[in-house]
Coordinates of C-alpha atoms and ligand atoms in Angstrom, one line a residue:
M1 CA 102.9 123.9 159.5
P2 CA 104.3 127.5 160.0
M3 CA 103.9 128.7 163.5
K4 CA 101.7 131.7 164.1
S5 CA 103.6 134.7 165.1
D6 CA 102.5 138.0 166.6
L7 CA 100.7 140.1 163.9
R8 CA 102.4 143.2 165.2
F9 CA 105.6 142.0 163.5
S10 CA 103.9 141.1 160.3
L11 CA 105.0 142.6 156.9
P12 CA 102.1 141.7 154.6
T13 CA 103.0 141.6 150.9
P14 CA 100.9 143.7 148.5
A15 CA 99.1 140.6 147.4
Q16 CA 98.2 139.8 151.0
C17 CA 97.1 143.5 151.5
G18 CA 94.7 142.9 148.6
E19 CA 93.3 140.0 150.5
M20 CA 93.1 142.1 153.7
D21 CA 91.2 144.8 151.8
R22 CA 88.8 142.3 150.4
K23 CA 88.1 141.0 153.9
A24 CA 87.8 144.6 155.2
S25 CA 85.3 145.4 152.5
E26 CA 82.9 142.8 154.1
T27 CA 83.0 144.6 157.5
I28 CA 84.3 148.1 158.0
G29 CA 84.3 149.1 154.3
I30 CA 87.1 150.4 152.1
S31 CA 85.7 154.0 152.1
A32 CA 86.1 154.4 155.8
L33 CA 89.7 153.0 155.7
M34 CA 90.4 155.2 152.7
D35 CA 89.2 158.3 154.6
R36 CA 91.5 157.5 157.6
A37 CA 94.4 156.7 155.2
G38 CA 94.1 160.0 153.4
W39 CA 93.7 161.9 156.7
A40 CA 96.8 160.2 158.1
V41 CA 98.8 161.3 155.0
A42 CA 97.6 164.9 155.4
Q43 CA 98.5 164.8 159.1
A44 CA 102.0 163.4 158.5
I45 CA 102.6 166.1 155.9
R46 CA 101.3 168.9 158.1
A47 CA 103.5 167.7 160.9
R48 CA 106.7 167.8 158.7
F49 CA 106.2 170.6 156.2
A50 CA 105.1 174.3 156.4
P51 CA 102.0 175.1 154.3
C52 CA 103.1 175.2 150.6
R53 CA 101.8 174.4 147.1
V54 CA 100.9 170.8 146.9
L55 CA 100.2 168.7 143.8
V56 CA 98.6 165.3 144.3
L57 CA 99.1 162.8 141.5
C58 CA 96.2 160.4 141.6
G59 CA 96.1 157.0 139.9
P60 CA 92.9 155.1 139.0
G61 CA 92.8 152.7 142.1
N62 CA 92.5 152.9 145.8
N63 CA 96.0 154.5 146.1
G64 CA 94.6 157.4 144.0
G65 CA 91.5 157.4 146.3
D66 CA 93.8 158.0 149.3
G67 CA 95.3 160.9 147.3
Y68 CA 91.9 162.6 146.8
V69 CA 91.2 162.3 150.5
A70 CA 94.6 163.7 151.5
A71 CA 94.0 166.6 149.0
R72 CA 90.7 167.3 150.6
Y73 CA 92.1 167.4 154.1
L74 CA 95.1 169.5 153.2
E75 CA 92.9 172.0 151.4
R76 CA 90.6 172.1 154.4
A77 CA 93.6 173.0 156.5
G78 CA 94.2 176.0 154.2
W79 CA 97.0 174.6 152.0
S80 CA 97.2 175.4 148.2
V81 CA 96.3 172.1 146.6
Q82 CA 95.9 170.8 143.0
V83 CA 95.1 167.2 141.9
A84 CA 96.5 165.8 138.7
P85 CA 94.6 162.6 137.8
L86 CA 96.4 160.0 135.7
A87 CA 93.1 158.3 134.9
P88 CA 89.7 158.5 136.5
P89 CA 88.7 155.9 139.2
R90 CA 86.3 153.2 138.2
E91 CA 82.7 154.3 138.7
G92 CA 81.2 153.0 141.9
S93 CA 84.6 152.3 143.5
A94 CA 85.6 153.8 146.9
A95 CA 88.2 155.9 145.0
F96 CA 85.4 157.2 142.8
G97 CA 83.6 158.3 145.9
A98 CA 86.7 160.0 147.3
A99 CA 87.3 161.8 144.0
A100 CA 83.7 163.1 144.0
Q101 CA 84.2 164.5 147.5
Y102 CA 87.2 166.5 146.4
R103 CA 85.9 169.7 145.0
G104 CA 89.2 171.6 144.6
R105 CA 91.4 172.4 141.6
I106 CA 92.3 169.8 139.0
T107 CA 95.2 170.1 136.6
D108 CA 97.0 168.0 134.0
F109 CA 99.2 165.1 134.9
A110 CA 102.3 166.8 133.4
P111 CA 105.9 167.4 134.4
E112 CA 105.6 171.2 134.3
N113 CA 102.9 171.0 137.0
A114 CA 105.1 168.8 139.2
R115 CA 108.0 171.2 138.7
R116 CA 105.9 174.2 139.8
A117 CA 104.7 172.5 143.1
D118 CA 106.7 172.7 146.3
L119 CA 105.6 169.3 147.3
V120 CA 104.3 166.4 145.1
I121 CA 102.3 163.5 146.6
D122 CA 102.5 160.3 144.7
A123 CA 99.2 158.5 144.9
V124 CA 99.5 156.9 141.4
F125 CA 100.0 153.3 142.3
G126 CA 100.5 151.5 145.6
A127 CA 99.9 147.9 146.5
G128 CA 98.3 147.4 143.1
L129 CA 101.5 148.2 141.2
D130 CA 102.0 145.1 139.0
R131 CA 104.3 146.3 136.2
P132 CA 106.8 149.1 135.6
P133 CA 105.1 152.5 135.4
A134 CA 105.0 154.1 131.9
P135 CA 107.8 156.6 131.1
E136 CA 105.2 159.5 131.2
V137 CA 104.5 158.7 134.8
V138 CA 108.2 158.5 135.7
A139 CA 108.8 161.8 134.0
V140 CA 106.2 163.5 136.1
L141 CA 107.5 161.9 139.4
S142 CA 111.1 162.9 138.4
A143 CA 110.1 166.5 137.9
A144 CA 109.1 166.9 141.5
R145 CA 111.3 168.8 143.9
T146 CA 110.1 167.0 147.0
L147 CA 108.1 163.8 146.8
V148 CA 105.9 162.0 149.4
A149 CA 104.6 158.6 148.6
I150 CA 101.2 157.3 149.7
D151 CA 101.8 153.7 150.7
L152 CA 104.7 153.0 148.3
P153 CA 106.6 154.9 145.7
S154 CA 105.0 154.1 142.3
T155 CA 108.3 152.7 141.1
V156 CA 109.0 150.2 143.9
N157 CA 107.9 146.6 144.1
G158 CA 106.2 146.3 147.5
T159 CA 107.1 142.6 147.8
T160 CA 110.8 142.7 147.0
G161 CA 111.9 146.3 147.4
A162 CA 113.2 146.2 143.8
A163 CA 113.0 149.4 141.7
L164 CA 110.9 148.5 138.7
V165 CA 112.4 151.5 136.8
E166 CA 115.0 154.1 137.7
G167 CA 113.2 156.9 139.4
P168 CA 113.5 159.6 142.0
D169 CA 114.0 159.3 145.8
Y170 CA 111.2 160.2 148.2
R171 CA 111.4 162.4 151.3
M172 CA 108.8 160.3 153.1
S173 CA 106.4 157.4 152.5
V174 CA 103.2 157.0 154.5
T175 CA 101.9 153.5 154.7
F176 CA 99.0 151.9 156.6
V177 CA 98.4 149.0 159.0
R178 CA 101.9 147.5 158.6
P179 CA 104.9 148.2 156.5
K180 CA 105.4 145.9 153.4
P181 CA 108.6 143.9 152.8
G182 CA 109.4 146.5 150.0
H183 CA 109.6 149.2 152.6
I184 CA 112.3 147.3 154.5
L185 CA 114.4 145.7 151.8
Y186 CA 116.9 147.6 149.7
P187 CA 116.7 149.5 147.4
G188 CA 113.1 150.2 148.2
R189 CA 114.0 151.1 151.8
E190 CA 116.3 153.9 150.5
I191 CA 113.9 155.1 147.8
C192 CA 111.0 155.4 150.4
G193 CA 112.8 158.0 152.6
E194 CA 111.3 158.3 156.1
L195 CA 108.8 155.6 156.7
I196 CA 105.6 156.3 158.6
C197 CA 103.1 153.6 159.3
A198 CA 99.7 154.9 160.2
D199 CA 97.1 153.0 162.2
I200 CA 93.8 153.2 160.2
G201 CA 91.8 150.9 162.4
M202 CA 92.1 147.8 160.2
P203 CA 90.4 145.0 162.1
E204 CA 93.1 142.4 163.3
V205 CA 91.0 139.6 161.8
C206 CA 91.5 141.1 158.3
L207 CA 95.3 141.2 158.8
E208 CA 95.2 137.6 160.1
A209 CA 93.1 136.5 157.1
A210 CA 95.8 137.9 154.8
G211 CA 98.1 135.1 156.2
P212 CA 101.4 137.0 156.5
T213 CA 104.5 134.9 156.5
I214 CA 107.2 137.6 156.5
W215 CA 108.0 139.3 159.8
L216 CA 110.1 142.2 161.0
N217 CA 112.8 140.8 163.3
G218 CA 112.7 141.8 166.9
P219 CA 112.3 140.6 170.5
G220 CA 108.8 139.2 171.0
L221 CA 108.9 137.4 167.6
W222 CA 111.2 135.1 169.7
H223 CA 112.2 134.8 173.3
V224 CA 115.8 134.5 174.5
P225 CA 116.2 132.6 177.8
A226 CA 116.8 134.9 180.8
M227 CA 119.3 134.3 183.6
S228 CA 117.9 132.1 186.3
P229 CA 119.0 130.9 189.7
E230 CA 118.6 127.3 188.4
D231 CA 121.2 128.0 185.7
H232 CA 124.4 126.0 185.4
K233 CA 126.8 126.0 182.6
Y234 CA 125.2 123.0 180.8
R235 CA 121.7 124.5 181.2
R236 CA 122.9 127.7 179.6
G237 CA 124.4 125.5 176.9
V238 CA 127.6 124.3 175.4
V239 CA 128.9 125.6 172.1
S240 CA 131.5 123.5 170.4
I241 CA 133.6 124.9 167.6
C242 CA 135.6 123.1 165.0
A243 CA 138.9 125.0 164.8
G244 CA 141.4 125.3 161.9
Q245 CA 145.1 125.5 161.9
V246 CA 145.6 128.2 159.3
M247 CA 143.1 130.9 160.3
P248 CA 142.7 130.7 164.1
G249 CA 141.4 134.3 164.3
A250 CA 138.0 133.4 162.9
T251 CA 137.5 130.6 165.4
R252 CA 138.5 132.8 168.3
L253 CA 136.1 135.5 167.2
A254 CA 133.3 133.0 167.0
A255 CA 134.2 131.6 170.4
A256 CA 134.3 135.1 171.9
G257 CA 130.9 136.0 170.4
A258 CA 129.5 132.8 171.8
R259 CA 130.8 133.4 175.3
A260 CA 129.8 137.1 175.3
S261 CA 126.3 136.4 174.4
G262 CA 125.8 134.0 177.3
A263 CA 127.0 130.4 176.4
G264 CA 127.6 128.3 179.5
L265 CA 130.7 126.8 178.1
V266 CA 132.6 127.2 174.8
R267 CA 134.9 124.4 173.7
I268 CA 137.3 124.4 170.8
S269 CA 138.0 121.2 169.0
A270 CA 141.5 122.0 167.8
G271 CA 143.2 118.7 167.2
E272 CA 146.8 119.1 166.5
G273 CA 146.5 122.9 166.6
A274 CA 145.5 122.9 170.2
A275 CA 148.7 124.6 171.4
A276 CA 147.9 127.8 169.6
Y277 CA 144.5 128.0 171.2
C278 CA 145.7 127.2 174.7
L279 CA 147.5 130.6 174.7
G280 CA 144.2 132.4 174.1
A281 CA 141.3 133.3 176.4
P282 CA 141.5 131.4 179.7
G283 CA 137.7 130.8 179.8
L284 CA 137.8 128.6 176.7
V285 CA 138.2 124.8 177.0
I286 CA 140.5 123.5 174.3
D287 CA 140.2 119.9 173.1
D288 CA 143.0 118.1 171.3
G289 CA 141.4 114.7 171.0
P290 CA 139.9 113.2 167.9
L291 CA 136.5 114.6 166.9
K292 CA 135.0 111.1 167.0
T293 CA 135.8 110.8 170.7
L294 CA 134.6 114.3 171.5
L295 CA 131.2 113.5 169.9
E296 CA 130.7 110.8 172.5
D297 CA 129.8 113.5 175.0
E298 CA 126.0 114.0 174.5
R299 CA 126.1 117.3 176.2
R300 CA 127.9 118.7 173.2
R301 CA 124.8 119.1 171.0
V302 CA 125.6 122.3 169.2
W303 CA 128.5 122.6 166.9
L304 CA 129.8 125.5 164.8
C305 CA 131.7 124.4 161.7
G306 CA 133.3 126.7 159.1
P307 CA 134.8 129.9 160.5
G308 CA 138.6 129.8 159.7
L309 CA 138.4 126.3 158.3
T310 CA 140.0 125.1 155.0
E311 CA 138.0 122.8 152.8
P312 CA 140.0 119.7 153.9
E313 CA 139.4 120.7 157.6
V314 CA 135.7 120.9 156.8
A315 CA 135.8 117.6 155.0
A316 CA 137.3 116.1 158.1
S317 CA 134.7 117.4 160.5
L318 CA 131.3 118.3 159.0
P319 CA 130.4 114.8 157.7
L320 CA 131.2 113.4 161.2
L321 CA 129.0 116.0 162.9
L322 CA 126.1 115.3 160.6
A323 CA 126.5 111.6 161.0
S324 CA 126.2 112.0 164.8
E325 CA 123.1 114.1 164.3
R326 CA 124.3 117.2 166.0
I327 CA 122.8 120.7 165.7
V328 CA 125.2 122.3 163.3
L329 CA 125.6 125.8 162.2
A330 CA 127.6 125.9 158.9
D331 CA 129.3 129.2 157.9
A332 CA 132.3 130.4 155.9
G333 CA 134.6 127.5 155.0
A334 CA 131.8 125.0 155.4
L335 CA 129.8 126.8 152.7
G336 CA 132.9 127.0 150.5
W337 CA 133.4 123.2 150.9
A338 CA 129.9 122.6 149.6
G339 CA 130.8 124.6 146.5
S340 CA 127.8 124.7 144.1
E341 CA 126.3 121.5 145.6
P342 CA 124.3 122.8 148.6
E343 CA 122.8 119.4 149.1
K344 CA 126.1 118.5 150.8
L345 CA 124.9 120.7 153.6
R346 CA 121.6 118.7 154.2
G347 CA 121.4 117.9 157.9
V348 CA 122.8 121.2 159.2
S349 CA 120.3 123.4 161.1
V350 CA 121.4 126.8 160.0
I351 CA 123.7 128.3 157.3
T352 CA 124.8 132.0 157.4
P353 CA 126.0 133.0 153.9
H354 CA 126.7 136.5 152.8
I355 CA 125.5 137.3 149.3
G356 CA 128.8 136.0 147.7
E357 CA 128.6 132.7 149.5
F358 CA 124.9 132.4 148.8
T359 CA 125.5 133.0 145.0
R360 CA 128.3 130.3 144.9
L361 CA 125.9 127.8 146.6
F362 CA 122.6 128.5 145.0
G363 CA 123.2 130.9 142.1
A364 CA 122.6 134.6 142.0
P365 CA 119.4 135.5 144.0
G366 CA 118.2 138.2 141.6
D367 CA 115.8 141.0 142.7
D368 CA 113.8 138.8 145.0
L369 CA 116.0 137.9 148.0
V370 CA 113.2 136.5 150.0
A371 CA 112.0 134.1 147.3
A372 CA 115.6 133.0 146.6
A373 CA 116.4 132.4 150.3
R374 CA 113.1 130.5 150.7
E375 CA 113.9 128.2 147.8
A376 CA 117.4 127.7 149.3
A377 CA 116.0 126.9 152.7
Q378 CA 113.6 124.3 151.3
R379 CA 116.3 122.8 149.1
I380 CA 118.6 122.0 152.0
G381 CA 116.0 121.8 154.8
A382 CA 117.9 124.3 156.9
V383 CA 117.4 127.9 158.1
V384 CA 119.2 130.3 155.8
V385 CA 120.5 133.6 157.1
L386 CA 121.3 135.7 154.1
K387 CA 123.4 138.4 155.6
G388 CA 123.5 142.0 154.5
A389 CA 122.6 145.5 155.5
V390 CA 119.1 144.0 155.9
S391 CA 119.5 140.3 156.7
V392 CA 116.9 137.8 155.5
I393 CA 116.3 134.8 157.8
V394 CA 114.3 132.0 156.3
S395 CA 113.0 128.8 157.8
P396 CA 112.3 125.8 155.5
D397 CA 108.7 126.0 156.6
G398 CA 108.4 129.3 154.8
R399 CA 108.7 131.8 157.7
V400 CA 110.8 134.8 156.9
A401 CA 112.2 137.5 159.2
L402 CA 113.7 140.7 157.8
N403 CA 116.3 142.2 160.1
D404 CA 117.0 145.9 159.8
H405 CA 118.1 146.2 163.4
A406 CA 121.8 146.6 162.5
S407 CA 124.4 149.1 161.7
P408 CA 127.1 149.6 159.0
A409 CA 129.5 149.4 162.0
L410 CA 129.1 145.6 161.5
A411 CA 130.7 145.8 158.0
T412 CA 134.1 144.8 159.3
A413 CA 136.0 141.6 158.7
G414 CA 135.2 138.9 161.3
S415 CA 131.8 140.3 162.2
G416 CA 130.2 137.3 160.5
D417 CA 132.3 135.0 162.8
T418 CA 131.0 136.8 165.8
L419 CA 127.5 136.4 164.5
A420 CA 128.0 132.7 164.0
G421 CA 129.1 132.4 167.7
V422 CA 126.0 134.3 168.9
I423 CA 123.6 132.2 166.9
A424 CA 125.3 129.0 168.2
T425 CA 124.8 130.3 171.7
M426 CA 121.1 130.8 171.1
L427 CA 120.9 127.2 169.7
A428 CA 122.8 125.9 172.7
A429 CA 120.3 127.7 175.0
G430 CA 117.6 125.5 173.5
M431 CA 116.0 127.8 171.0
A432 CA 114.6 126.4 167.8
P433 CA 116.8 127.1 164.7
W434 CA 114.8 129.9 163.1
E435 CA 114.2 131.7 166.4
A436 CA 117.8 131.2 167.4
A437 CA 119.0 132.7 164.1
C438 CA 116.6 135.6 164.3
A439 CA 117.7 136.3 167.9
G440 CA 121.4 136.0 167.1
V441 CA 121.1 138.5 164.1
W442 CA 119.2 141.0 166.3
L443 CA 121.7 140.8 169.2
H444 CA 124.6 141.1 166.8
G445 CA 122.8 144.2 165.2
E446 CA 122.2 145.7 168.7
A447 CA 125.8 145.2 169.6
G448 CA 126.8 147.0 166.4
M449 CA 124.6 149.9 167.2
R450 CA 126.0 150.2 170.7
A451 CA 129.6 149.8 169.7
G452 CA 130.2 153.5 168.8
N453 CA 132.1 154.8 165.8
W454 CA 134.1 152.5 163.6
P455 CA 134.5 149.7 166.1
I456 CA 136.9 146.9 165.5
V457 CA 135.2 143.5 165.5
E458 CA 136.4 142.5 169.0
A459 CA 134.6 145.6 170.3
L460 CA 131.2 144.0 169.6
D461 CA 131.6 141.4 172.3
A462 CA 131.5 144.0 175.2
H463 CA 127.9 144.9 174.1
L464 CA 126.4 141.4 173.6
G465 CA 125.5 140.8 177.2
D466 CA 123.6 144.1 177.4
A467 CA 122.0 143.4 174.0
R468 CA 120.7 140.1 175.4
A469 CA 119.4 141.8 178.5
K470 CA 117.6 144.4 176.3
A471 CA 116.1 141.7 174.1
I472 CA 114.7 139.9 177.2
A473 CA 113.3 143.2 178.6
L474 CA 111.7 144.2 175.3
A475 CA 110.1 140.8 174.8
C476 CA 108.5 141.0 178.3
E477 CA 107.0 144.4 177.4
I478 CA 105.3 143.1 174.2
Ligands
NAX501 N1 95.7 148.1 152.9 C1 95.0 149.0 153.4 O1 94.9 149.0 154.6 C2 94.4 150.1 152.6 C3 94.8 150.4 151.4 N2 94.4 151.5 150.7 C4 95.1 151.9 149.5 O2 94.8 151.0 148.4 C5 96.0 150.8 147.6 C6 95.9 149.6 146.8 O3 94.8 149.9 145.9 P1 94.5 149.1 144.5 O4 94.5 147.7 144.9 O5 93.3 149.7 143.9 O6 95.8 149.3 143.6 P2 96.5 150.6 143.1 O7 95.8 151.9 143.4 O8 97.9 150.6 143.6 O9 96.6 150.4 141.5 C7 95.4 150.4 140.8 C8 95.5 149.6 139.5 O10 96.4 150.1 138.6 C9 96.9 149.2 137.7 N3 98.3 149.2 137.6 C10 99.3 148.7 138.4 N4 100.5 149.0 137.9 C11 100.3 149.7 136.8 C12 101.2 150.4 135.9 N5 102.5 150.3 136.1 N6 100.7 151.0 134.9 C13 99.4 151.2 134.7 N7 98.5 150.6 135.5 C14 98.9 149.9 136.6 C15 96.5 147.8 138.3 O11 95.5 147.2 137.5 C16 95.9 148.2 139.7 O12 94.9 147.4 140.1 C17 97.1 150.8 148.7 O13 98.3 151.1 148.1 C18 96.6 151.9 149.6 O14 97.1 153.2 149.2 C19 93.5 152.4 151.4 O15 92.7 153.1 150.4 C20 92.6 151.7 152.3 C21 93.3 150.8 153.2
ADP502 N1 126.1 147.9 155.9 C1 125.7 147.0 156.8 N2 124.7 147.3 157.7 C2 124.4 146.4 158.6 N3 125.0 145.2 158.8 C3 126.0 144.9 158.0 C4 126.4 145.8 157.0 N4 127.4 145.1 156.3 C5 127.6 144.0 156.9 N5 126.8 143.8 157.9 C6 126.7 142.6 158.8 O1 128.0 142.2 159.2 C7 128.2 140.8 159.1 C8 129.3 140.5 158.1 O2 129.5 139.2 158.0 P1 130.4 138.5 156.8 O3 130.1 139.1 155.5 O4 130.4 137.1 157.0 O5 131.8 139.1 157.3 P2 133.2 138.3 157.7 O6 133.3 137.1 156.8 O7 134.3 139.2 157.5 O8 133.0 137.9 159.1 C9 126.8 140.2 158.7 O9 126.1 139.9 159.8 C10 126.1 141.4 158.0 O10 124.7 141.3 158.1
K503 K1 102.1 155.7 145.6

């Protein structure tokens, strides 16, 4: 059963928004919400643009209804406004009422009218968009000099962020209640421009009834343990890392990430390669004994397997870890070892593929990253962290977190190894796998944001402790 998370982090899908609206229509009423939505759009525009000639493109549904309301408020504020309806709203609907209240100028839904306006408001389709818009619609949108979307651009799938057709970019999108996944995921994120989310007084019970399962990653969605006087190194947690002989750098980066994010103890299982690691950081413990013997120590619950490992090295370690029922994070070489048979990874707690590794394991994810990662997580019964500019963190129970708390500064070789170390530390601190993965990705992102311009990967470590302190402080405030 998915655990209930704080609704303030929720990212309801358009389908869930439909459910929310149905619930709201039983209490507060759609017309009242539509009025606040249109008012919020007008306010956002007035705050960012000087008065100018505005054209509002209105579709037949509630998105169009929001457009008529925004037009009315902008006109009332003295702006030059025209509305271009694509099709009239259904008689008796809330949008019909909003259209009737707008008494200003009406013009044709045509490219030349969009071209003449200084600012075009896209109220054609929002959460109801269910197929690619017709070429005539795209032609009008594309003729605009400056575009603002109500809720979502009429070209973007609000669930996946996919562009249904090639269309223009927007200066700003004003959504309501909560952002949708399509506002966060690329390419939707980029097409939307500045994102504003307006509070329109939607009762919380309506959002709850919508049953969101996708969340924006951040402190409060999870809680990282704080430092405590009762701490000792085993309480903070031991991270054990399987080390390779050929690529020691990856192992060392993961170990450094684990230590810098607060592990009590980091041990490297290096076998015959121990000598090379002994020359490294003095705070590491290097083991040269056979893995089987090391696994007799019950305190060593959490293992990282994959960074810097060749396939034979994974073959010699991962099955043993799984047989001894350890909490295993599989990354890099361990994913390569599984090839296109992801079931070989059954028993691990977390995997952290980038898109290439994901594709080799499960096939190309297509436009819907969340659906593909969900299917993958269910298939192997593990948390999947699909890494990217926005990382998708999925639990086998269906919970999804989207992480946009990151920086392109992280796009440097080895940064994935650091991340694996950080997540391992969260696991060793006793966090459940999905929460540990969410926290690790956020801390890694925060470190990337703090690390200045063009940091080398080792520079991330210096910021992980402060990132952890910030996560603890923010979670307390929520
Ligand atoms: N969630 C909320 O809190 C609120 C939402 N409101 C607005 O309501 C909108 C959703 O309204 P609707 O459910 O009426 O949906 P839309 O107004 O987005 O779409 C209307 C209808 O257009 C049709 N359609 C979809 N794609 C099409 C295409 N490519 N070509 C031709 N026709 C197409 C569909 O049959 C759809 O039902 C939101 O986007 C938002 O702007 C607000 O009015 C009130 C509060
Ligand atoms: N443009 C970007 N914006 C934000 N984060 C990024 C970006 N590019 C990469 N990252 C992050 O950097 C890390 C790179 O990991 P990975 O691809 O495994 O690299 P490596 O194998 O070199 O360690 C991931 O956590 C990913 O989410
Ligand atoms: K729209």
